[in-house]
Amino acid sequence: MLKATRISVVTLPLLLVNLAMSQPTFHVTNYIRSEYGAGNQNWDLSIGGNRTLYVANNSGLLKFNGANWQLIHIPDKTIMRSVFCDSSKLYVGSFEEFGYWDLENNEPREYHSLSKLINVNIENQEFWRIIKHNKKVYFQSFGSIIYYDGEMVKPLEISFPVLFLIEVNNQLYIQAINGGIYRVANDK
């Protein structure tokens, strides 16, 4: 009995040290507003090439390369609500506006407004979520879902307000506000 106790007194601390050392550790850096030089609310994040971080912020789009912050505006200078980086394009959503920048070496170059190409009223809508699915990019507000296939911009046919658009197992689902969950099939 005494021998078993002595072994467990020595073994238990070694086991705990081993478990503690095997846990993954992450370095977290907290950046304050004065360091990144923009608004106090960050709504969405996306990581691009060379691990460049893009942040949808109240003051516009923030770009962080690991050393320097840069604030970028769309022409209307509205609050950015969503961002999605896809190799050569950086998609953004904001108040009554959505579109993309062409990227060249992780630098946003020319901005293209997609909201100007659609014949749907998006007045007072904010685009909170951007998802790429089957070579189409979907922009979701609470009032509509609009997709871009690389050539045309079209609304998804829905008759209810949207809470979430999400991709699960290569399928798109919509959760209605105060309602059910719907699977998107053939853009309907």
XYZ file of C-alpha atoms in Angstrom:
188
model
C 0.000 0.000 0.000
C 2.788 2.417 0.905
C 4.667 1.545 -2.293
C 1.600 2.245 -4.478
C 1.098 5.627 -2.772
C 4.733 6.604 -3.327
C 4.521 5.698 -7.027
C 1.295 7.683 -7.516
C 2.717 10.723 -5.658
C 5.662 10.760 -8.083
C 3.726 9.684 -11.181
C 0.760 12.055 -10.826
C 2.769 15.318 -11.020
C 4.743 13.973 -13.999
C 1.521 13.005 -15.735
C 0.013 16.459 -15.105
C 3.128 18.203 -16.441
C 3.019 15.987 -19.533
C -0.671 16.798 -20.118
C -0.069 20.518 -19.655
C 2.850 20.501 -22.093
C 0.859 18.618 -24.742
C -1.905 21.256 -24.916
C -1.682 23.552 -27.916
C -0.819 27.138 -27.112
C -1.745 30.195 -29.097
C -0.223 33.614 -29.055
C -2.975 36.212 -28.811
C -2.275 39.891 -29.314
C -4.922 42.440 -28.404
C -4.820 45.547 -30.594
C -6.460 48.677 -29.252
C -8.287 51.176 -31.399
C -5.441 53.702 -31.375
C -3.098 51.036 -32.833
C -5.273 50.106 -35.812
C -6.626 53.638 -36.308
C -10.272 52.940 -37.079
C -13.688 52.522 -35.431
C -14.244 50.653 -32.193
C -16.401 47.870 -33.668
C -15.087 45.060 -35.869
C -17.825 42.973 -37.493
C -16.132 40.314 -39.614
C -12.682 38.893 -40.424
C -11.160 37.147 -43.416
C -7.627 35.921 -44.041
C -6.118 36.324 -47.492
C -2.859 35.398 -49.154
C 0.353 35.703 -47.136
C -1.876 35.561 -44.046
C -3.082 39.129 -44.605
C -5.973 39.916 -42.272
C -8.960 41.903 -43.551
C -11.411 43.335 -41.016
C -14.893 44.786 -41.625
C -14.906 47.808 -39.302
C -17.213 50.741 -38.506
C -14.786 53.099 -40.273
C -14.223 50.947 -43.375
C -12.056 47.977 -44.301
C -8.909 47.324 -42.277
C -5.956 45.481 -43.806
C -3.252 44.072 -41.516
C -0.091 42.438 -42.851
C 1.278 41.459 -39.426
C 3.138 44.731 -38.933
C 1.062 47.612 -40.320
C -2.621 48.529 -40.372
C -4.221 50.257 -43.354
C -7.762 51.696 -43.515
C -9.496 51.423 -46.901
C -12.851 52.949 -47.853
C -15.456 52.130 -50.444
C -16.710 55.180 -52.380
C -19.712 55.775 -50.052
C -17.505 55.443 -46.922
C -20.149 53.421 -45.074
C -19.729 50.956 -42.206
C -18.325 47.605 -43.368
C -20.346 44.663 -42.059
C -18.806 41.681 -43.856
C -15.660 40.679 -45.711
C -14.598 37.564 -47.620
C -11.236 37.054 -49.333
C -11.125 34.727 -52.324
C -7.607 34.651 -53.866
C -7.910 37.440 -56.469
C -10.996 39.218 -55.099
C -11.919 40.777 -51.774
C -15.701 40.873 -51.307
C -17.338 43.309 -48.874
C -20.819 44.071 -47.630
C -22.039 47.269 -46.019
C -25.078 49.555 -45.777
C -26.984 49.445 -49.088
C -23.780 48.336 -50.811
C -21.866 45.183 -51.699
C -19.103 44.510 -54.151
C -15.446 43.552 -54.437
C -11.928 44.817 -54.900
C -9.560 43.216 -57.374
C -6.523 42.020 -55.417
C -2.992 42.275 -56.699
C -0.285 40.955 -54.323
C -2.835 41.182 -51.486
C -3.399 44.868 -52.263
C -6.974 46.006 -53.000
C -6.862 47.838 -56.346
C -10.084 48.735 -58.143
C -13.452 48.553 -56.367
C -16.456 47.163 -58.265
C -19.929 47.845 -56.885
C -22.228 44.886 -57.506
C -25.223 46.471 -55.780
C -25.459 49.005 -58.619
C -26.017 46.128 -61.087
C -29.169 44.726 -59.510
C -32.777 45.688 -60.076
C -33.907 44.997 -56.509
C -34.611 47.524 -53.775
C -31.915 47.189 -51.099
C -32.815 50.410 -49.298
C -31.913 50.275 -45.576
C -30.341 46.824 -45.939
C -26.954 45.916 -44.500
C -25.090 42.930 -45.900
C -23.886 40.960 -42.882
C -22.636 37.723 -44.407
C -20.760 36.629 -47.525
C -20.475 32.955 -48.533
C -18.911 31.375 -51.589
C -20.734 28.238 -52.697
C -20.455 26.369 -56.018
C -18.576 29.211 -57.756
C -21.162 31.799 -56.677
C -20.764 34.443 -54.019
C -23.831 35.068 -51.844
C -24.421 38.350 -49.987
C -26.926 38.123 -47.124
C -28.862 40.918 -45.450
C -31.895 40.480 -43.204
C -34.156 41.351 -46.139
C -32.564 39.513 -49.048
C -29.905 37.201 -50.399
C -28.193 38.207 -53.612
C -25.650 36.145 -55.525
C -22.916 36.905 -58.031
C -21.770 34.222 -60.459
C -18.825 36.166 -61.886
C -20.931 37.769 -64.603
C -24.445 38.510 -63.322
C -25.933 39.648 -60.027
C -29.316 38.136 -59.112
C -31.569 37.906 -56.055
C -32.381 34.561 -54.495
C -36.147 34.016 -54.591
C -37.270 34.160 -50.953
C -40.439 35.509 -49.352
C -39.335 35.905 -45.743
C -36.795 37.857 -43.689
C -33.454 36.079 -43.256
C -31.606 35.551 -39.999
C -28.688 33.403 -41.250
C -27.266 31.973 -44.445
C -24.924 29.078 -43.757
C -23.157 26.319 -45.655
C -23.249 22.802 -44.168
C -21.894 19.714 -45.954
C -21.729 21.581 -49.265
C -25.392 22.655 -48.985
C -26.722 26.167 -48.401
C -29.336 26.696 -45.702
C -31.359 29.737 -44.721
C -32.778 30.308 -41.278
C -35.803 32.574 -41.414
C -36.425 35.131 -38.689
C -39.146 33.615 -36.456
C -39.396 30.688 -38.834
C -37.918 27.502 -40.124
C -34.778 26.387 -41.873
C -34.760 26.106 -45.664
C -32.326 24.411 -48.018
C -31.340 26.372 -51.120
C -31.767 24.327 -54.301
C -31.295 25.731 -57.822
C -31.006 29.245 -56.369
C -34.528 29.081 -54.912
